[in-house]
CSV table of C-alpha atoms and ligand atoms in Angstrom, one decimal:
chain,number,residue,atom,x,y,z
A,1,MET,CA,303.5,171.7,104.7
A,2,SER,CA,306.7,173.2,103.4
A,3,VAL,CA,307.2,176.9,102.7
A,4,GLU,CA,307.9,176.0,99.1
A,5,SER,CA,304.5,174.3,98.6
A,6,LEU,CA,302.7,177.2,100.4
A,7,ARG,CA,304.4,179.7,98.0
A,8,ALA,CA,303.3,177.6,95.0
A,9,ASP,CA,299.7,177.4,96.3
A,10,ILE,CA,299.6,181.2,96.8
A,11,VAL,CA,300.8,181.6,93.2
A,12,GLU,CA,298.1,179.2,91.9
A,13,ILE,CA,295.3,180.8,93.9
A,14,GLY,CA,296.4,184.3,92.7
A,15,ARG,CA,296.3,183.0,89.1
A,16,ARG,CA,292.8,181.6,89.6
A,17,MET,CA,291.5,184.8,91.3
A,18,TYR,CA,292.8,186.9,88.4
A,19,ALA,CA,291.5,184.5,85.7
A,20,ARG,CA,288.0,184.5,87.3
A,21,GLY,CA,288.0,188.3,87.4
A,22,TYR,CA,288.0,188.5,91.2
A,23,THR,CA,290.8,191.0,91.0
A,24,ALA,CA,291.9,193.6,88.5
A,25,SER,CA,295.4,195.1,88.2
A,26,ASN,CA,297.2,194.7,91.6
A,27,ASP,CA,294.1,194.2,93.7
A,28,GLY,CA,293.7,191.5,96.3
A,29,ASN,CA,295.9,189.7,98.8
A,30,ILE,CA,296.6,186.2,100.1
A,31,SER,CA,298.3,185.0,103.3
A,32,VAL,CA,298.9,181.7,105.2
A,33,ARG,CA,300.5,180.7,108.5
A,34,VAL,CA,303.9,179.1,108.0
A,35,ASP,CA,304.2,178.1,111.7
A,36,SER,CA,303.1,179.5,115.0
A,37,ALA,CA,305.1,182.7,114.6
A,38,ARG,CA,305.3,183.4,110.9
A,39,LEU,CA,303.1,184.3,108.0
A,40,LEU,CA,303.7,184.0,104.2
A,41,MET,CA,302.0,186.8,102.3
A,42,THR,CA,301.6,188.3,98.9
A,43,PRO,CA,303.7,191.4,98.3
A,44,LYS,CA,302.4,194.9,97.7
A,45,SER,CA,301.8,196.2,94.2
A,46,VAL,CA,301.9,193.0,92.1
A,47,CYS,CA,299.2,191.6,89.9
A,48,LYS,CA,297.9,188.4,91.5
A,49,GLY,CA,297.7,186.7,88.1
A,50,PHE,CA,301.4,186.9,87.4
A,51,MET,CA,303.2,186.1,90.6
A,52,THR,CA,306.2,183.8,91.1
A,53,PRO,CA,307.0,181.9,94.3
A,54,ASP,CA,310.0,184.1,95.2
A,55,MET,CA,307.9,187.3,95.3
A,56,MET,CA,306.2,186.3,98.7
A,57,CYS,CA,307.2,187.9,102.0
A,58,ILE,CA,307.5,186.2,105.4
A,59,THR,CA,306.5,188.4,108.3
A,60,ASP,CA,305.9,187.8,112.0
A,61,LEU,CA,302.5,188.0,113.6
A,62,GLU,CA,303.0,191.8,114.2
A,63,GLY,CA,303.7,192.3,110.6
A,64,ARG,CA,307.5,192.9,110.8
A,65,LYS,CA,309.1,191.6,107.6
A,66,LEU,CA,311.5,188.7,108.2
A,67,GLN,CA,312.2,187.7,104.7
A,68,GLY,CA,311.6,188.8,101.1
A,69,ASP,CA,312.7,191.4,98.6
A,70,ARG,CA,309.3,193.1,98.5
A,71,ASP,CA,307.2,194.7,101.1
A,72,PRO,CA,304.1,192.8,102.3
A,73,SER,CA,300.6,193.5,101.2
A,74,SER,CA,299.1,197.0,101.9
A,75,GLU,CA,296.2,195.1,103.6
A,76,MET,CA,298.5,193.3,105.9
A,77,LEU,CA,296.8,194.8,109.0
A,78,MET,CA,293.5,193.2,108.1
A,79,HIS,CA,295.2,189.8,107.8
A,80,LEU,CA,297.0,190.2,111.1
A,81,GLU,CA,293.7,191.0,112.8
A,82,VAL,CA,292.2,187.8,111.5
A,83,TYR,CA,295.1,185.7,112.8
A,84,ARG,CA,295.0,187.4,116.1
A,85,GLN,CA,291.3,186.7,116.7
A,86,ARG,CA,291.1,183.3,115.0
A,87,PRO,CA,293.8,180.9,116.1
A,88,ASP,CA,292.0,178.2,114.1
A,89,VAL,CA,292.4,180.1,110.8
A,90,GLN,CA,295.4,179.1,108.7
A,91,ALA,CA,294.8,181.3,105.6
A,92,VAL,CA,293.2,184.5,104.5
A,93,VAL,CA,292.0,185.6,101.0
A,94,HIS,CA,290.9,189.1,100.0
A,95,ALA,CA,289.6,190.0,96.6
A,96,HIS,CA,287.0,192.2,94.8
A,97,PRO,CA,284.8,189.7,93.0
A,98,PRO,CA,282.4,192.0,91.0
A,99,THR,CA,279.0,190.6,91.9
A,100,ALA,CA,279.7,190.2,95.6
A,101,THR,CA,281.3,193.6,95.6
A,102,GLY,CA,278.2,195.0,93.9
A,103,PHE,CA,276.2,193.8,96.9
A,104,ALA,CA,278.8,195.4,99.2
A,105,VAL,CA,278.5,198.7,97.2
A,106,ALA,CA,274.7,198.5,97.4
A,107,GLY,CA,274.9,197.9,101.1
A,108,ILE,CA,273.2,194.5,100.9
A,109,PRO,CA,274.6,191.7,103.0
A,110,LEU,CA,274.2,188.1,101.7
A,111,ASP,CA,272.3,187.0,104.8
A,112,ARG,CA,269.0,185.7,103.5
A,113,ALA,CA,268.4,182.0,103.9
A,114,VAL,CA,268.2,181.1,100.2
A,115,LEU,CA,270.8,178.4,99.4
A,116,ALA,CA,271.0,175.3,101.5
A,117,GLU,CA,274.7,174.6,100.8
A,118,VAL,CA,275.8,178.1,101.7
A,119,LEU,CA,273.9,177.9,105.0
A,120,THR,CA,275.6,174.6,105.8
A,121,THR,CA,279.1,175.9,105.0
A,122,LEU,CA,279.5,179.6,105.4
A,123,GLY,CA,276.2,180.4,107.2
A,124,SER,CA,275.5,184.1,106.6
A,125,ILE,CA,277.8,186.6,104.9
A,126,PRO,CA,277.6,189.9,106.7
A,127,LEU,CA,278.6,193.3,105.5
A,128,ALA,CA,281.4,194.9,107.4
A,129,GLU,CA,281.1,198.7,107.7
A,130,TYR,CA,283.0,200.9,105.3
A,131,ALA,CA,286.6,201.6,106.2
A,132,THR,CA,289.4,203.2,104.3
A,133,PRO,CA,291.5,200.5,102.7
A,134,SER,CA,295.0,199.8,104.1
A,135,THR,CA,294.3,201.9,107.3
A,136,ALA,CA,293.7,200.6,110.8
A,137,GLU,CA,290.0,201.2,110.2
A,138,LEU,CA,289.7,198.1,108.0
A,139,PRO,CA,290.9,195.6,110.6
A,140,GLU,CA,288.6,197.2,113.1
A,141,ALA,CA,285.6,196.8,110.8
A,142,VAL,CA,286.6,193.2,110.0
A,143,GLY,CA,287.3,192.5,113.6
A,144,LYS,CA,283.7,192.9,114.6
A,145,TYR,CA,282.5,190.0,112.5
A,146,ILE,CA,285.5,187.7,112.1
A,147,LYS,CA,284.9,185.7,115.3
A,148,ALA,CA,281.6,184.3,114.0
A,149,HIS,CA,282.1,184.2,110.2
A,150,ASP,CA,284.5,182.7,107.7
A,151,GLY,CA,283.5,185.1,104.9
A,152,MET,CA,282.2,188.7,104.8
A,153,LEU,CA,281.6,191.6,102.4
A,154,LEU,CA,283.5,194.8,103.0
A,155,ALA,CA,281.3,197.8,102.3
A,156,ASN,CA,282.2,199.6,99.0
A,157,HIS,CA,285.3,197.5,98.8
A,158,GLY,CA,285.2,193.7,98.3
A,159,ALA,CA,285.1,190.4,100.2
A,160,LEU,CA,287.2,188.5,102.7
A,161,THR,CA,287.4,184.8,103.4
A,162,VAL,CA,289.3,182.6,105.8
A,163,GLY,CA,289.9,178.9,106.2
A,164,GLY,CA,291.8,176.0,107.6
A,165,ASP,CA,294.2,176.1,104.6
A,166,LEU,CA,294.8,178.2,101.5
A,167,TYR,CA,292.4,176.3,99.2
A,168,SER,CA,289.5,176.3,101.8
A,169,ALA,CA,289.8,180.1,102.2
A,170,TYR,CA,289.9,180.5,98.4
A,171,TYR,CA,286.9,178.2,97.8
A,172,LYS,CA,284.9,180.3,100.2
A,173,MET,CA,285.6,183.3,98.0
A,174,GLU,CA,284.3,181.3,95.0
A,175,THR,CA,281.2,180.3,97.1
A,176,ILE,CA,280.5,184.0,98.0
A,177,GLU,CA,280.7,185.2,94.4
A,178,HIS,CA,278.6,182.3,93.1
A,179,PHE,CA,276.0,183.0,95.8
A,180,ALA,CA,276.0,186.7,94.9
A,181,LYS,CA,275.4,185.8,91.2
A,182,ILE,CA,272.5,183.5,92.1
A,183,SER,CA,271.0,186.1,94.5
A,184,LEU,CA,271.3,188.8,91.8
A,185,VAL,CA,269.4,186.6,89.2
A,186,ALA,CA,266.7,185.7,91.7
A,187,ARG,CA,266.3,189.4,92.6
A,188,MET,CA,266.1,190.3,89.0
A,189,LEU,CA,263.4,187.7,88.5
A,190,GLY,CA,261.5,189.5,91.2
A,191,ARG,CA,261.4,187.0,94.1
A,192,GLU,CA,263.3,184.8,96.4
A,193,ASN,CA,261.8,181.8,98.2
A,194,LEU,CA,263.3,181.9,101.6
A,195,ILE,CA,264.3,178.7,103.5
A,196,SER,CA,262.2,178.5,106.7
A,197,ARG,CA,263.8,178.9,110.1
A,198,GLU,CA,263.0,175.3,111.0
A,199,GLU,CA,264.7,174.1,107.8
A,200,VAL,CA,267.7,176.3,108.6
A,201,LYS,CA,267.9,174.5,112.0
A,202,ARG,CA,267.9,171.2,110.2
A,203,LEU,CA,270.7,172.4,107.8
A,204,GLN,CA,272.7,173.5,110.8
A,205,GLU,CA,272.5,170.1,112.3
A,206,LEU,CA,274.0,168.7,109.0
A,207,ARG,CA,277.3,170.6,109.8
A,208,GLY,CA,278.0,168.0,112.4
A,209,THR,CA,277.2,165.1,110.1
A,210,TYR,CA,279.5,166.4,107.4
A,211,GLY,CA,282.2,167.5,109.8
A,212,ILE,CA,281.9,171.2,108.7
A,213,LYS,CA,283.7,173.4,111.2
A,214,ALA,CA,281.7,176.7,111.4
A,215,PRO,CA,283.0,179.4,113.8
A,216,ALA,CA,279.5,180.1,115.3
A,217,PRO,CA,275.9,178.8,115.3
A,218,ILE,CA,273.2,180.2,113.0
A,219,CYS,CA,270.8,182.5,114.8
A,220,ALA,CA,267.2,183.5,114.1
A,221,ASP,CA,266.6,186.9,112.5
A,222,GLU,CA,265.4,188.7,115.7
A,223,THR,CA,269.0,189.1,116.8
A,224,LEU,CA,270.2,191.1,113.8
A,225,ASP,CA,272.7,193.1,115.8
A,226,ASP,CA,274.2,190.1,117.4
A,227,VAL,CA,277.8,189.6,116.0
A,228,SER,CA,278.5,186.5,118.1
A,229,CYS,CA,276.4,184.3,115.8
A,230,GLN,CA,275.6,183.9,112.1
A,231,THR,CA,272.4,185.8,111.6
A,232,VAL,CA,270.3,184.8,108.7
A,233,GLN,CA,266.9,186.0,107.6
A,234,ALA,CA,264.8,182.9,107.7
A,235,PRO,CA,261.0,183.3,108.4
A,236,GLN,CA,259.0,180.9,110.6
A,237,GLY,CA,257.7,178.2,108.3
A,238,ASP,CA,254.8,176.7,110.3
A,239,GLY,CA,255.3,173.4,108.4
A,240,ALA,CA,256.4,175.0,105.0
A,241,ARG,CA,260.0,174.6,104.2
A,242,LEU,CA,260.1,177.4,101.6
A,243,ILE,CA,258.5,180.8,102.2
A,244,PRO,CA,257.8,183.0,99.1
A,245,ASP,CA,259.2,186.4,99.6
A,246,VAL,CA,258.9,189.4,97.3
A,247,ILE,CA,262.1,191.3,96.8
A,248,GLY,CA,262.5,194.9,97.9
A,249,GLY,CA,261.1,194.9,101.4
A,250,ALA,CA,258.4,197.4,100.5
A,251,ALA,CA,254.8,196.7,99.4
A,252,ARG,CA,254.6,196.9,95.6
A,253,VAL,CA,251.5,198.0,93.7
A,254,GLU,CA,251.1,195.8,90.6
A,255,LYS,CA,248.0,197.6,89.1
A,256,THR,CA,246.1,200.7,89.8
A,257,GLY,CA,242.4,201.3,90.3
A,258,ASP,CA,239.9,199.3,92.3
A,259,ASP,CA,241.4,196.0,91.2
A,260,ALA,CA,244.9,197.1,92.5
A,261,GLU,CA,246.9,194.2,93.7
A,262,ILE,CA,249.3,194.9,96.5
A,263,ARG,CA,252.2,192.6,97.3
A,264,LEU,CA,253.6,192.4,100.8
A,265,THR,CA,256.6,190.6,102.1
A,266,TYR,CA,256.1,187.8,104.5
A,267,ARG,CA,257.3,190.1,107.3
A,268,GLU,CA,254.9,192.9,106.3
A,269,LEU,CA,252.0,190.6,106.2
A,270,SER,CA,252.8,189.1,109.6
A,271,ALA,CA,253.0,192.6,111.0
A,272,LEU,CA,249.6,193.5,109.5
A,273,ILE,CA,248.0,190.3,110.9
A,274,GLU,CA,249.6,190.9,114.3
A,275,ASP,CA,248.3,194.4,114.3
A,276,ALA,CA,244.7,193.3,113.4
A,277,ILE,CA,244.8,190.7,116.2
A,278,ARG,CA,245.9,193.3,118.6
A,279,ASN,CA,243.0,195.6,117.6
A,280,LEU,CA,240.5,192.8,118.0
A,281,ARG,CA,241.4,192.4,121.7
B,301,ZN,ZN1,290.9,195.4,98.5
């Protein structure tokens, strides 16, 4: 692809991000590999909704500016870290889409098995630890998850997506924000039905059928600290493909008095049953 068409694609994606409210003011940044040694990147301090092709910077893989009137993005270090760790990644998009960023502020990763298409494409969307923007802390936080994930939330900051080209990185940002909106509605309604672990396995096998290139396999939820795979919260189904789950993680009392109804999450109920069985022995 010519540098000219890559410049035009960055302008268009910046326009879409701003139009969708994924960025305000000068937020966000976009970059793409031009060849094996050079990156094309949005400049510092411009609104992504009103860029022109000539504004972009060309840098080397260490971030030294090779071409352009403006300085490269203040989040360049985060982009460089992604390209360093992921030779397969051609483009990186960073934005602050409000619903996904709300989850990032609440400290809630988008890692529950709730949407089949998200599981097949992105897998889980982890939450990278808080880091001061534009410092070396941010690439470090991102670096922990980027090997196994194409998209992640950045605690109290925003979201990051990567892809095999500019549009695929951008569409993953759309998917994350869409997923966050759906999750928020389900949580407001008071419950999420989770896709069972067995069904997650089946969805993972579809990746091959559809030729979806995921950077890592989906793991079961016992390995929550494992960053080499995509960890999703998917309970054992024992035949059922959807498992009702009450939001909040804690038992909730619906009524008081002798008729009090206590709701438990699937995990809490399993723990209680396991406990009871242990006591019987
Ligand atoms: Zn940012």
